[in-house]
Short mmCIF file of C-alpha atoms in Angstrom, two decimals:
data_model
loop_
_atom_site.label_atom_id
_atom_site.label_comp_id
_atom_site.label_asym_id
_atom_site.label_seq_id
_atom_site.Cartn_x
_atom_site.Cartn_y
_atom_site.Cartn_z
CA MET C 366 -113.49 -169.41 100.69
CA GLN C 367 -115.97 -169.58 103.68
CA SER C 368 -116.43 -173.25 102.45
CA ILE C 369 -112.75 -173.84 101.87
CA ILE C 370 -112.27 -172.92 105.85
CA GLU C 371 -115.16 -174.94 107.03
CA ARG C 372 -113.59 -177.98 105.03
CA ILE C 373 -110.27 -177.40 106.57
CA GLU C 374 -111.83 -177.04 110.03
CA LYS C 375 -114.15 -180.36 109.71
CA GLU C 376 -110.88 -182.01 108.50
CA ILE C 377 -109.07 -180.73 111.66
CA ALA C 378 -111.76 -181.79 113.82
CA ALA C 379 -111.87 -185.05 112.32
CA TRP C 380 -107.99 -185.49 113.31
CA THR C 381 -107.38 -186.82 116.96
CA PRO C 382 -104.07 -188.07 118.23
CA GLU C 383 -105.47 -190.94 119.12
CA ALA C 384 -106.24 -192.06 115.41
CA GLY C 385 -102.61 -191.60 114.67
CA SER C 386 -100.43 -189.13 115.93
CA ALA C 387 -97.42 -191.64 115.72
CA GLU C 388 -97.80 -191.25 111.74
CA THR C 389 -99.51 -187.94 111.42
CA GLY C 390 -99.55 -184.93 112.57
CA ILE C 391 -101.27 -181.28 111.95
CA VAL C 392 -99.32 -177.87 112.00
CA ARG C 393 -99.65 -175.84 114.91
CA ALA C 394 -97.93 -172.57 114.29
CA THR C 395 -95.42 -171.26 111.16
CA GLY C 396 -92.96 -168.66 110.31
CA ASP C 397 -89.76 -168.33 108.52
CA GLY C 398 -89.31 -171.40 107.38
CA ILE C 399 -90.34 -173.00 110.51
CA ALA C 400 -93.51 -175.47 111.42
CA GLU C 401 -94.29 -176.35 114.81
CA ILE C 402 -96.24 -179.81 114.65
CA ASP C 403 -98.61 -181.38 117.09
CA GLY C 404 -98.14 -185.57 117.21
CA LEU C 405 -95.71 -187.37 114.66
CA SER C 406 -94.54 -189.04 118.34
CA LYS C 407 -92.95 -191.61 116.62
CA ALA C 408 -90.60 -188.93 114.32
CA ALA C 409 -86.73 -189.32 114.31
CA MET C 410 -84.44 -186.73 114.39
CA SER C 411 -83.53 -185.55 110.55
CA GLU C 412 -86.59 -187.47 109.08
CA MET C 413 -88.54 -186.11 106.04
CA VAL C 414 -91.69 -185.43 106.22
CA LEU C 415 -94.00 -184.27 104.06
CA PHE C 416 -96.85 -181.66 103.71
CA ASP C 417 -100.36 -182.08 102.44
CA ALA C 418 -103.44 -180.16 102.01
CA THR C 419 -105.43 -182.99 101.44
CA PHE C 420 -106.62 -185.40 104.51
CA ASP C 421 -108.69 -188.06 102.90
CA ARG C 422 -105.65 -189.40 100.67
CA THR C 423 -103.06 -192.31 101.62
CA LEU C 424 -99.40 -191.14 101.79
CA ALA C 425 -98.46 -193.05 98.19
CA GLU C 426 -101.58 -190.68 96.51
CA ALA C 427 -99.43 -187.82 98.23
CA LEU C 428 -96.00 -188.45 97.09
CA LYS C 429 -97.48 -187.81 93.38
CA ASP C 430 -98.23 -184.45 93.69
CA PRO C 431 -95.85 -182.56 91.02
CA HIS C 432 -94.45 -180.23 93.62
CA PRO C 433 -94.54 -182.22 96.98
CA ILE C 434 -93.84 -180.16 100.15
CA TYR C 435 -90.91 -181.92 102.14
CA GLY C 436 -89.97 -180.82 105.61
CA LEU C 437 -87.00 -181.84 107.98
CA VAL C 438 -87.39 -182.67 111.50
CA LEU C 439 -84.80 -180.69 113.68
CA ASN C 440 -86.21 -181.01 117.20
CA LEU C 441 -88.19 -183.37 119.37
CA GLU C 442 -90.18 -181.69 121.84
CA GLU C 443 -92.76 -183.53 124.54
CA ASP C 444 -95.64 -182.75 122.83
CA GLY C 445 -94.67 -182.73 119.21
CA VAL C 446 -91.65 -181.53 117.03
CA ARG C 447 -90.32 -178.54 114.90
CA ALA C 448 -89.46 -178.85 110.79
CA VAL C 449 -87.92 -176.63 108.69
CA VAL C 450 -89.34 -176.07 105.60
CA LEU C 451 -87.70 -177.71 102.47
CA GLY C 452 -89.54 -175.50 99.99
CA ASP C 453 -91.56 -172.81 99.62
CA ALA C 454 -92.59 -171.89 103.44
CA ALA C 455 -95.87 -169.35 102.13
CA LYS C 456 -97.63 -172.94 101.26
CA VAL C 457 -97.58 -174.35 105.13
CA TYR C 458 -100.35 -172.96 106.68
CA GLU C 459 -101.86 -173.82 110.18
CA GLY C 460 -104.22 -176.73 110.19
CA MET C 461 -102.20 -178.53 107.27
CA LEU C 462 -101.55 -182.54 107.41
CA VAL C 463 -98.34 -183.48 107.97
CA ARG C 464 -97.23 -187.04 106.97
CA ARG C 465 -94.37 -189.47 108.25
CA LEU C 466 -92.01 -190.28 105.40
CA GLY C 467 -90.22 -192.83 107.85
CA ARG C 468 -86.71 -192.16 106.11
CA LEU C 469 -84.07 -189.76 106.85
CA LEU C 470 -83.32 -187.13 104.31
CA SER C 471 -81.74 -188.74 101.20
CA ILE C 472 -80.44 -187.64 98.29
CA PRO C 473 -79.79 -189.22 94.38
CA VAL C 474 -76.78 -190.31 93.61
CA GLY C 475 -74.40 -191.76 90.66
CA GLU C 476 -72.18 -190.92 87.93
CA SER C 477 -75.30 -189.18 85.77
CA LEU C 478 -74.93 -186.19 88.26
CA ILE C 479 -71.19 -185.54 86.89
CA GLY C 480 -71.51 -182.29 84.86
CA ARG C 481 -74.82 -181.57 86.14
CA VAL C 482 -75.45 -178.42 88.36
CA VAL C 483 -77.95 -179.16 91.40
CA SER C 484 -80.14 -177.91 94.36
CA PRO C 485 -79.05 -179.58 98.02
CA LEU C 486 -82.12 -182.16 97.30
CA GLY C 487 -80.35 -183.55 94.13
CA GLU C 488 -83.37 -181.44 91.83
CA PRO C 489 -81.52 -180.46 88.33
CA VAL C 490 -81.21 -176.41 88.23
CA ASP C 491 -78.99 -176.19 84.89
CA GLY C 492 -81.97 -176.57 82.85
CA LYS C 493 -80.78 -179.61 80.70
CA GLY C 494 -83.72 -182.35 82.92
CA PRO C 495 -83.31 -184.68 85.04
CA THR C 496 -80.51 -185.93 86.10
CA GLY C 497 -81.53 -189.51 85.81
CA ALA C 498 -79.60 -190.45 88.69
CA LYS C 499 -81.46 -193.46 90.59
CA GLY C 500 -79.57 -194.19 93.84
CA MET C 501 -80.44 -192.88 97.58
CA LYS C 502 -78.24 -192.18 99.86
CA PRO C 503 -78.67 -190.68 103.09
CA ILE C 504 -77.32 -186.99 103.72
CA GLU C 505 -76.18 -187.57 106.85
CA ARG C 506 -74.26 -190.60 108.28
CA GLU C 507 -71.37 -191.31 110.71
CA ALA C 508 -67.71 -190.78 109.13
CA TYR C 509 -65.47 -193.94 109.19
CA GLY C 510 -63.59 -194.99 112.36
CA VAL C 511 -60.13 -195.17 112.02
CA ILE C 512 -60.06 -199.18 111.42
CA ASP C 513 -61.30 -198.24 107.70
CA ARG C 514 -58.83 -195.66 107.40
CA ALA C 515 -55.28 -195.81 105.38
CA SER C 516 -52.92 -192.89 105.56
CA VAL C 517 -52.66 -190.32 103.64
CA ASN C 518 -49.74 -190.81 101.07
CA VAL C 519 -51.00 -189.61 97.30
CA PRO C 520 -50.54 -186.24 96.46
CA LEU C 521 -53.46 -183.98 95.22
CA HIS C 522 -52.19 -181.79 93.14
CA THR C 523 -53.87 -178.57 93.00
CA GLY C 524 -51.21 -176.42 89.86
CA VAL C 525 -50.65 -173.81 92.44
CA LYS C 526 -46.59 -173.73 92.64
CA ALA C 527 -47.24 -172.13 96.27
CA VAL C 528 -49.52 -174.63 97.57
CA ASP C 529 -48.06 -177.89 96.09
CA ALA C 530 -44.62 -176.62 97.20
CA MET C 531 -44.89 -175.22 101.05
CA ILE C 532 -48.39 -176.91 101.90
CA PRO C 533 -48.99 -180.42 99.80
CA ILE C 534 -52.23 -181.49 99.89
CA GLY C 535 -53.10 -185.04 99.85
CA ARG C 536 -55.92 -187.58 98.65
CA GLY C 537 -57.92 -187.89 101.55
CA GLN C 538 -56.87 -184.55 103.47
CA ARG C 539 -58.74 -181.61 105.06
CA GLU C 540 -57.52 -178.68 104.14
CA LEU C 541 -58.70 -175.51 105.21
CA ILE C 542 -58.26 -172.31 102.99
CA ILE C 543 -59.03 -169.56 104.97
CA GLY C 544 -58.83 -165.53 104.99
CA ASP C 545 -60.43 -162.20 104.27
CA ARG C 546 -63.26 -161.72 101.49
CA GLY C 547 -61.92 -160.86 98.34
CA THR C 548 -58.32 -162.32 98.39
CA GLY C 549 -58.12 -165.31 96.38
CA LYS C 550 -59.92 -168.56 98.36
CA THR C 551 -61.96 -169.93 95.84
CA SER C 552 -59.50 -168.52 93.13
CA ILE C 553 -57.18 -171.95 94.82
CA ALA C 554 -60.13 -173.63 94.78
CA ILE C 555 -61.22 -173.52 91.14
CA ASP C 556 -57.25 -173.90 89.49
CA THR C 557 -57.22 -177.10 92.10
CA ILE C 558 -60.41 -178.34 89.67
CA ILE C 559 -59.11 -177.05 86.33
CA ASN C 560 -55.58 -178.72 87.18
CA GLN C 561 -57.14 -182.09 87.22
CA LYS C 562 -57.49 -182.02 83.62
CA SER C 563 -53.98 -182.79 82.99
CA GLU C 564 -53.92 -185.83 85.87
CA PRO C 565 -54.44 -189.45 83.68
CA ALA C 566 -57.95 -189.78 83.17
CA ALA C 567 -57.68 -193.21 85.46
CA THR C 568 -56.87 -191.33 88.40
CA ARG C 569 -58.39 -187.92 88.04
CA PRO C 570 -61.24 -186.91 91.00
CA ILE C 571 -64.73 -186.07 90.71
CA CYS C 572 -64.50 -182.60 91.60
CA ILE C 573 -67.46 -181.47 94.09
CA TYR C 574 -68.41 -177.70 93.85
CA VAL C 575 -70.61 -176.74 96.70
CA ALA C 576 -71.39 -172.84 96.52
CA ILE C 577 -73.35 -171.80 99.48
CA GLY C 578 -75.20 -168.69 100.06
CA GLN C 579 -73.55 -167.42 96.79
CA LYS C 580 -75.02 -164.90 94.51
CA GLU C 581 -76.62 -166.41 91.30
CA SER C 582 -74.52 -165.19 88.94
CA LYS C 583 -71.02 -166.11 90.56
CA THR C 584 -71.93 -169.38 90.67
CA ALA C 585 -73.31 -169.25 86.88
CA LYS C 586 -69.65 -167.92 86.02
CA LEU C 587 -67.70 -170.10 87.60
CA VAL C 588 -69.86 -173.21 85.88
CA ALA C 589 -69.40 -170.77 82.54
CA GLU C 590 -65.53 -171.07 83.05
CA LEU C 591 -64.88 -174.68 84.05
CA ALA C 592 -67.37 -175.74 81.25
CA SER C 593 -65.13 -173.80 79.10
CA ARG C 594 -61.76 -174.99 80.14
CA GLY C 595 -63.67 -178.61 79.82
CA ALA C 596 -63.57 -179.67 83.94
CA MET C 597 -67.18 -179.60 83.82
CA GLU C 598 -66.76 -183.70 82.35
CA TYR C 599 -65.65 -184.54 86.22
CA THR C 600 -67.72 -182.26 88.06
CA ILE C 601 -70.60 -181.66 90.11
CA VAL C 602 -71.72 -178.12 91.41
CA VAL C 603 -74.05 -178.14 94.49
CA THR C 604 -75.65 -174.87 94.64
CA ALA C 605 -77.83 -173.33 97.20
CA PRO C 606 -77.58 -169.56 96.52
CA ALA C 607 -78.33 -166.54 98.66
CA SER C 608 -81.77 -166.34 97.56
CA ALA C 609 -82.30 -170.41 99.18
CA PRO C 610 -83.80 -170.75 101.99
CA ALA C 611 -81.49 -170.93 105.52
CA ALA C 612 -82.42 -175.29 105.48
CA LEU C 613 -80.77 -175.55 102.35
CA GLN C 614 -77.99 -173.59 102.40
CA PHE C 615 -77.23 -175.37 106.32
CA LEU C 616 -77.87 -178.69 103.80
CA ALA C 617 -75.66 -177.71 101.15
CA PRO C 618 -72.25 -179.00 102.38
CA PHE C 619 -74.08 -182.30 103.58
CA ALA C 620 -74.89 -182.87 99.89
CA GLY C 621 -72.14 -182.14 98.78
CA ALA C 622 -70.03 -183.97 100.89
CA THR C 623 -72.86 -187.57 100.63
CA ILE C 624 -72.19 -187.36 96.11
CA GLY C 625 -68.34 -187.54 97.31
CA GLU C 626 -68.98 -190.36 99.32
CA TYR C 627 -70.82 -191.97 96.47
CA PHE C 628 -67.80 -191.62 94.35
CA MET C 629 -65.29 -192.85 97.33
CA GLU C 630 -66.94 -196.12 98.21
CA GLN C 631 -67.08 -197.02 94.23
CA GLY C 632 -62.54 -196.84 94.90
CA LYS C 633 -62.19 -193.74 93.38
CA ASP C 634 -60.73 -190.19 94.39
CA ALA C 635 -63.16 -187.35 95.29
CA LEU C 636 -62.40 -183.83 96.16
CA VAL C 637 -65.45 -181.92 97.69
CA ILE C 638 -64.84 -177.83 98.09
CA TYR C 639 -67.41 -176.08 100.43
CA ASP C 640 -67.15 -172.44 99.54
CA ASP C 641 -68.04 -171.16 102.13
CA LEU C 642 -68.84 -172.69 105.45
CA SER C 643 -69.15 -169.00 107.03
CA LYS C 644 -72.21 -168.81 105.17
CA GLN C 645 -73.36 -172.36 106.33
CA ALA C 646 -73.28 -171.16 109.95
CA VAL C 647 -75.15 -168.27 109.51
CA ALA C 648 -77.52 -169.96 107.88
CA TYR C 649 -77.52 -173.03 110.78
CA ARG C 650 -77.76 -170.14 113.27
CA GLN C 651 -80.83 -168.50 111.90
CA MET C 652 -82.39 -172.13 111.84
CA SER C 653 -81.08 -172.56 115.24
CA LEU C 654 -82.73 -169.35 116.62
CA LEU C 655 -85.72 -170.33 114.83
CA LEU C 656 -85.91 -173.61 116.66
CA ARG C 657 -85.57 -172.14 119.69
CA ARG C 658 -81.81 -173.40 120.42
CA PRO C 659 -80.21 -171.72 123.00
CA PRO C 660 -77.22 -169.45 121.41
CA GLY C 661 -73.90 -169.52 123.01
CA ARG C 662 -70.55 -168.24 122.47
CA GLU C 663 -70.95 -165.41 119.59
CA ALA C 664 -74.27 -165.90 119.52
CA TYR C 665 -74.12 -169.64 117.97
CA PRO C 666 -75.21 -172.47 119.00
CA GLY C 667 -73.89 -174.22 121.50
CA ASP C 668 -73.97 -177.50 118.42
CA ILE C 669 -72.06 -175.38 115.89
CA PHE C 670 -68.48 -177.48 116.32
CA TYR C 671 -70.64 -180.76 115.85
CA LEU C 672 -72.14 -179.27 112.47
CA HIS C 673 -68.27 -178.91 111.12
CA SER C 674 -66.80 -181.66 112.96
CA ARG C 675 -69.33 -184.17 111.53
CA LEU C 676 -68.92 -182.90 108.10
CA LEU C 677 -65.33 -182.70 107.59
CA GLU C 678 -64.74 -185.68 109.21
CA ARG C 679 -66.33 -187.61 106.37
CA ALA C 680 -63.93 -186.93 104.26
CA ALA C 681 -61.49 -190.22 104.17
CA LYS C 682 -58.49 -192.35 102.63
CA LEU C 683 -60.20 -195.84 102.86
CA SER C 684 -58.32 -198.73 103.28
CA LYS C 685 -57.75 -201.36 100.62
CA GLU C 686 -60.34 -203.67 102.43
CA LYS C 687 -62.75 -200.81 101.55
CA GLY C 688 -61.93 -200.26 98.23
CA GLY C 689 -58.62 -197.61 98.52
CA GLY C 690 -60.92 -194.58 97.58
CA SER C 691 -60.85 -191.04 99.04
CA LEU C 692 -62.63 -188.17 99.40
CA THR C 693 -60.80 -185.00 99.70
CA ALA C 694 -62.66 -181.69 101.71
CA LEU C 695 -61.33 -177.81 100.90
CA PRO C 696 -63.30 -175.92 103.41
CA ILE C 697 -63.34 -172.11 102.48
CA ILE C 698 -63.92 -169.72 105.78
CA GLU C 699 -63.83 -166.22 105.77
CA THR C 700 -62.60 -164.03 107.98
CA GLN C 701 -63.31 -160.40 109.12
CA GLU C 702 -60.03 -158.19 109.43
CA GLY C 703 -57.92 -161.49 109.54
CA ASP C 704 -59.33 -162.48 112.83
CA VAL C 705 -58.28 -166.48 112.85
CA SER C 706 -59.06 -166.31 116.78
CA ALA C 707 -62.97 -165.94 116.00
CA TYR C 708 -64.92 -168.67 117.46
CA ILE C 709 -65.95 -170.23 113.62
CA PRO C 710 -62.31 -169.90 112.36
CA THR C 711 -60.81 -171.53 115.25
CA ASN C 712 -63.04 -174.18 115.37
CA VAL C 713 -62.76 -175.38 111.81
CA ILE C 714 -58.60 -174.54 111.90
CA SER C 715 -58.88 -177.63 115.25
CA ILE C 716 -61.18 -180.10 112.68
CA THR C 717 -58.32 -179.91 109.73
CA ASP C 718 -55.35 -181.07 108.60
CA GLY C 719 -54.18 -177.93 107.92
CA GLN C 720 -55.09 -174.42 106.33
CA ILE C 721 -53.91 -172.25 103.73
CA TYR C 722 -53.84 -168.86 105.35
CA LEU C 723 -54.42 -166.18 102.50
CA GLU C 724 -53.78 -162.01 103.92
CA ALA C 725 -54.94 -159.21 102.63
CA ASN C 726 -52.04 -157.07 102.86
CA LEU C 727 -49.95 -159.78 100.94
CA PHE C 728 -53.12 -159.20 98.34
CA ASN C 729 -52.47 -155.73 97.84
CA LYS C 730 -48.83 -155.73 97.46
CA GLY C 731 -49.63 -158.35 94.41
CA GLN C 732 -48.57 -161.30 95.48
CA ARG C 733 -50.62 -164.17 94.03
CA PRO C 734 -51.25 -166.20 96.01
CA ALA C 735 -51.68 -164.16 98.61
CA ILE C 736 -50.23 -166.79 101.18
CA ASN C 737 -48.45 -166.24 104.43
CA VAL C 738 -46.29 -169.07 105.26
CA GLY C 739 -45.78 -168.52 108.55
CA ILE C 740 -49.25 -169.55 109.30
CA SER C 741 -50.09 -171.61 106.72
CA VAL C 742 -49.66 -175.70 107.59
CA SER C 743 -50.27 -179.12 105.86
CA ARG C 744 -50.49 -181.57 108.89
CA VAL C 745 -49.97 -183.93 106.27
CA GLY C 746 -47.02 -182.08 105.42
CA SER C 747 -44.41 -184.19 102.39
CA SER C 748 -46.18 -187.29 102.90
CA ALA C 749 -48.36 -186.01 100.15
CA GLN C 750 -45.88 -185.11 97.88
CA THR C 751 -43.58 -186.69 95.09
CA LYS C 752 -40.05 -187.46 95.58
CA ALA C 753 -39.63 -185.08 92.62
CA MET C 754 -41.49 -181.89 94.84
CA LYS C 755 -39.45 -183.41 97.85
CA LYS C 756 -36.10 -182.69 96.61
CA VAL C 757 -36.42 -179.39 94.86
CA ALA C 758 -38.95 -177.65 97.47
CA GLY C 759 -37.45 -178.71 101.09
CA LYS C 760 -36.43 -175.17 102.53
CA ILE C 761 -38.21 -172.99 100.45
CA LYS C 762 -41.04 -172.24 102.94
CA LEU C 763 -38.02 -171.73 105.83
CA GLU C 764 -36.53 -169.31 103.59
CA LEU C 765 -39.65 -167.54 102.57
CA ALA C 766 -40.21 -167.08 106.38
CA GLN C 767 -37.18 -165.63 107.23
CA PHE C 768 -37.39 -163.10 104.22
CA ARG C 769 -40.63 -162.25 105.40
CA GLU C 770 -38.78 -161.33 108.75
CA LEU C 771 -35.89 -159.36 107.15
CA GLU C 772 -38.46 -157.66 105.10
CA ALA C 773 -40.55 -156.33 108.01
CA PHE C 774 -36.71 -155.14 109.64
CA MET C 775 -35.37 -153.85 106.28
CA GLN C 776 -38.48 -150.88 106.75
CA PHE C 777 -35.87 -149.64 109.82
CA SER C 778 -33.04 -149.69 108.44
CA SER C 779 -31.04 -147.80 105.69
CA ASP C 780 -28.14 -149.44 105.79
CA LEU C 781 -27.94 -153.50 104.70
CA ASP C 782 -24.52 -156.03 105.13
CA VAL C 783 -24.12 -157.96 101.65
CA GLU C 784 -25.16 -160.98 103.66
CA THR C 785 -28.95 -159.13 104.67
CA LYS C 786 -28.82 -157.86 100.97
CA ARG C 787 -28.33 -161.44 99.43
CA ARG C 788 -30.90 -163.01 101.18
CA ILE C 789 -33.84 -160.36 100.83
CA ASP C 790 -32.82 -160.36 96.99
CA ALA C 791 -32.90 -164.38 97.00
CA GLY C 792 -36.32 -163.66 98.88
CA ARG C 793 -37.69 -161.40 96.20
CA ARG C 794 -37.07 -163.77 93.57
CA MET C 795 -38.44 -166.93 95.35
CA THR C 796 -41.39 -165.08 96.01
CA GLU C 797 -41.55 -163.36 92.09
CA ILE C 798 -41.06 -167.26 90.92
CA LEU C 799 -44.12 -168.65 93.06
CA ASN C 800 -46.63 -165.59 91.75
CA GLN C 801 -49.56 -167.05 89.78
CA GLY C 802 -52.34 -165.82 87.92
CA ARG C 803 -56.00 -167.05 88.22
CA GLY C 804 -57.25 -169.63 85.76
CA VAL C 805 -53.70 -170.85 85.09
CA PRO C 806 -52.82 -173.88 87.21
CA LEU C 807 -49.31 -176.10 86.16
CA PRO C 808 -48.97 -179.50 85.66
CA PHE C 809 -46.58 -180.91 88.59
CA GLU C 810 -43.86 -181.81 86.72
CA MET C 811 -43.36 -178.06 85.22
CA GLU C 812 -43.87 -176.61 88.78
CA ALA C 813 -41.32 -179.31 89.72
CA ALA C 814 -38.56 -178.18 86.99
CA LEU C 815 -39.32 -173.91 87.98
CA ILE C 816 -38.81 -175.06 91.58
CA PHE C 817 -35.51 -176.89 90.68
CA ALA C 818 -33.89 -173.91 88.25
CA ALA C 819 -34.80 -171.50 91.45
CA THR C 820 -33.37 -173.64 94.38
CA ASN C 821 -30.54 -174.29 91.92
CA GLY C 822 -29.71 -170.40 91.48
CA TYR C 823 -30.69 -170.17 88.01
CA PHE C 824 -32.58 -166.99 88.46
CA ASP C 825 -29.91 -165.66 90.67
CA SER C 826 -27.71 -163.66 87.56
CA PHE C 827 -31.16 -161.82 87.03
CA ALA C 828 -32.95 -158.79 89.16
CA PRO C 829 -36.12 -159.65 91.32
CA GLU C 830 -37.90 -157.41 89.29
CA GLN C 831 -37.49 -159.09 85.60
CA VAL C 832 -37.69 -162.74 87.40
CA GLY C 833 -41.59 -162.80 86.60
CA ALA C 834 -41.11 -161.89 82.90
CA ILE C 835 -38.02 -164.35 82.71
CA GLU C 836 -40.30 -167.18 84.34
CA VAL C 837 -42.68 -167.21 81.67
CA LYS C 838 -40.29 -167.67 79.00
CA LEU C 839 -38.42 -170.62 80.77
CA GLN C 840 -41.96 -172.06 80.94
CA ASP C 841 -42.16 -171.86 77.08
CA TYR C 842 -38.91 -173.10 76.68
CA LEU C 843 -39.13 -175.96 78.98
CA SER C 844 -42.58 -177.02 76.92
CA ARG C 845 -40.25 -176.95 73.60
CA GLU C 846 -36.92 -178.26 74.25
CA ALA C 847 -37.32 -180.29 77.59
CA GLY C 848 -40.05 -182.59 76.45
CA GLY C 849 -38.74 -185.76 77.35
CA VAL C 850 -37.22 -184.28 80.79
CA LEU C 851 -40.81 -183.18 81.76
CA MET C 852 -42.64 -186.75 80.53
CA ALA C 853 -39.81 -188.48 82.37
CA ILE C 854 -40.40 -186.47 85.29
CA ARG C 855 -44.30 -186.80 85.02
CA GLU C 856 -43.92 -190.89 84.88
CA SER C 857 -41.47 -191.73 87.50
CA LYS C 858 -42.63 -188.64 89.93
CA ASP C 859 -39.04 -188.14 90.50
CA ILE C 860 -35.65 -186.11 89.11
CA ARG C 861 -33.39 -189.05 88.36
CA GLU C 862 -29.64 -188.19 87.88
CA GLU C 863 -30.23 -188.51 83.72
CA SER C 864 -33.07 -186.37 83.86
CA GLU C 865 -31.58 -184.26 86.62
CA LYS C 866 -28.11 -183.94 84.15
CA THR C 867 -30.37 -183.24 81.17
CA LEU C 868 -32.34 -180.75 82.95
CA ARG C 869 -29.46 -178.49 84.30
CA GLU C 870 -28.00 -178.34 80.81
CA LYS C 871 -30.93 -177.09 79.34
CA LEU C 872 -31.38 -174.37 82.04
CA GLU C 873 -27.66 -173.27 81.32
CA THR C 874 -28.36 -172.86 77.91
CA PHE C 875 -31.70 -170.72 78.61
CA VAL C 876 -29.82 -168.81 81.44
CA ALA C 877 -26.68 -168.12 79.21
CA ARG C 878 -29.14 -166.88 76.50
CA HIS C 879 -31.51 -164.73 78.23
CA THR C 880 -28.49 -163.28 80.22
CA THR C 881 -27.03 -162.09 77.00
CA THR C 882 -30.19 -160.70 76.11
CA THR C 883 -31.34 -158.84 78.83
CA ALA C 884 -27.69 -157.59 79.66
#
């Protein structure tokens, strides 16, 4: 033991700042995953460094280690740098040599990642061997400018009726999913991934699901569900579990964005889901405090807004000159007791193009998804809807918002006039029609047909409590009897005169048959 210490002391004594501190440094202190390093005077922000236990070998030899320990430079100081350790921090000790790698933190990207589960550094964690991805892209990069972008006008169908009808999402948009814990935020995101199975293969988005600070068992369950539904054929999972160091939880969303950008730059569409950025913010706060960065509002560092803005600004719809690809971002944020005015929620709301707000009270009442239509909004709006959906869904949001107001008023009054009672019943029917369980996303043409039936009074002859069961029967009926109409809506993205006529005939037949049955 004494001989090892003597050797290290001898090697340190032989290392001097004048002997090349620009390219190598020495660990001055280490703890909690942070290394303070003397030297490295030419190091750049976000540059990778290599912790090396041996002084007398070249960088090329050091990189051949089977389990190299990397670091990421995050603080540039007068007498050295501070770096976070990307790996087993217990193996980094005072006096260890640190080598500059001369490149920004990069990860492997490529088609071979599809169907795989990887770490934020691009390493496979699904036990299926190497990914085979060769191309390297820096994990941080400047977002595309306004000139390189095109307007968002192609819908990204989630398969969730309430979202596609009232809060449409376009390819290239950033739409926040926000709500308390256990209100169904992840369910909307997973249903969106599963629903892409119904999109034509040529235009199907590549989906990237980023799990930040989640239980490994939860992520494994989600991967198994996606695999069983055939969705892993076009999905990549990036995971930084709760057991991972804060540095990896901080990097995971950037890794997801980098992988998505690869496909966007190939002229394809990509969807990246960050689940969730609240946990990334906590990991970043932990790192920042250890890096001696001063805390600000609610003890978050002052640059937390910049952290999320530079991540989410990378979502874009590129112009034709740039290939026409898109990267859609669905960040998830967890609120505490529904407080959307807290620091992190307001930050992300101001960065994104709208939000889907899930309310605990509605969830507890049995509404699925528990969307508060008053607070939820899409700033892209009907530009991201097909003609068919624009025709059928125009007034739903306003009617539901009015129904919520009347429903609140109804609690204080036992006597209601006929018109108010009619509007409340209509609101209840619409709520039932928009109710949708987890894991059953619907193709766009079926959504359009069901909402057409709802907005044209075909459910009015049924009591609100019957509507849920009737809607399930209608779905089955339309699939069997109106396949041609549904296909016409799917192909034209519109409900044309001939299709509308046929659809009305089918709906009248269905209502007549089931009104007699229920009566």
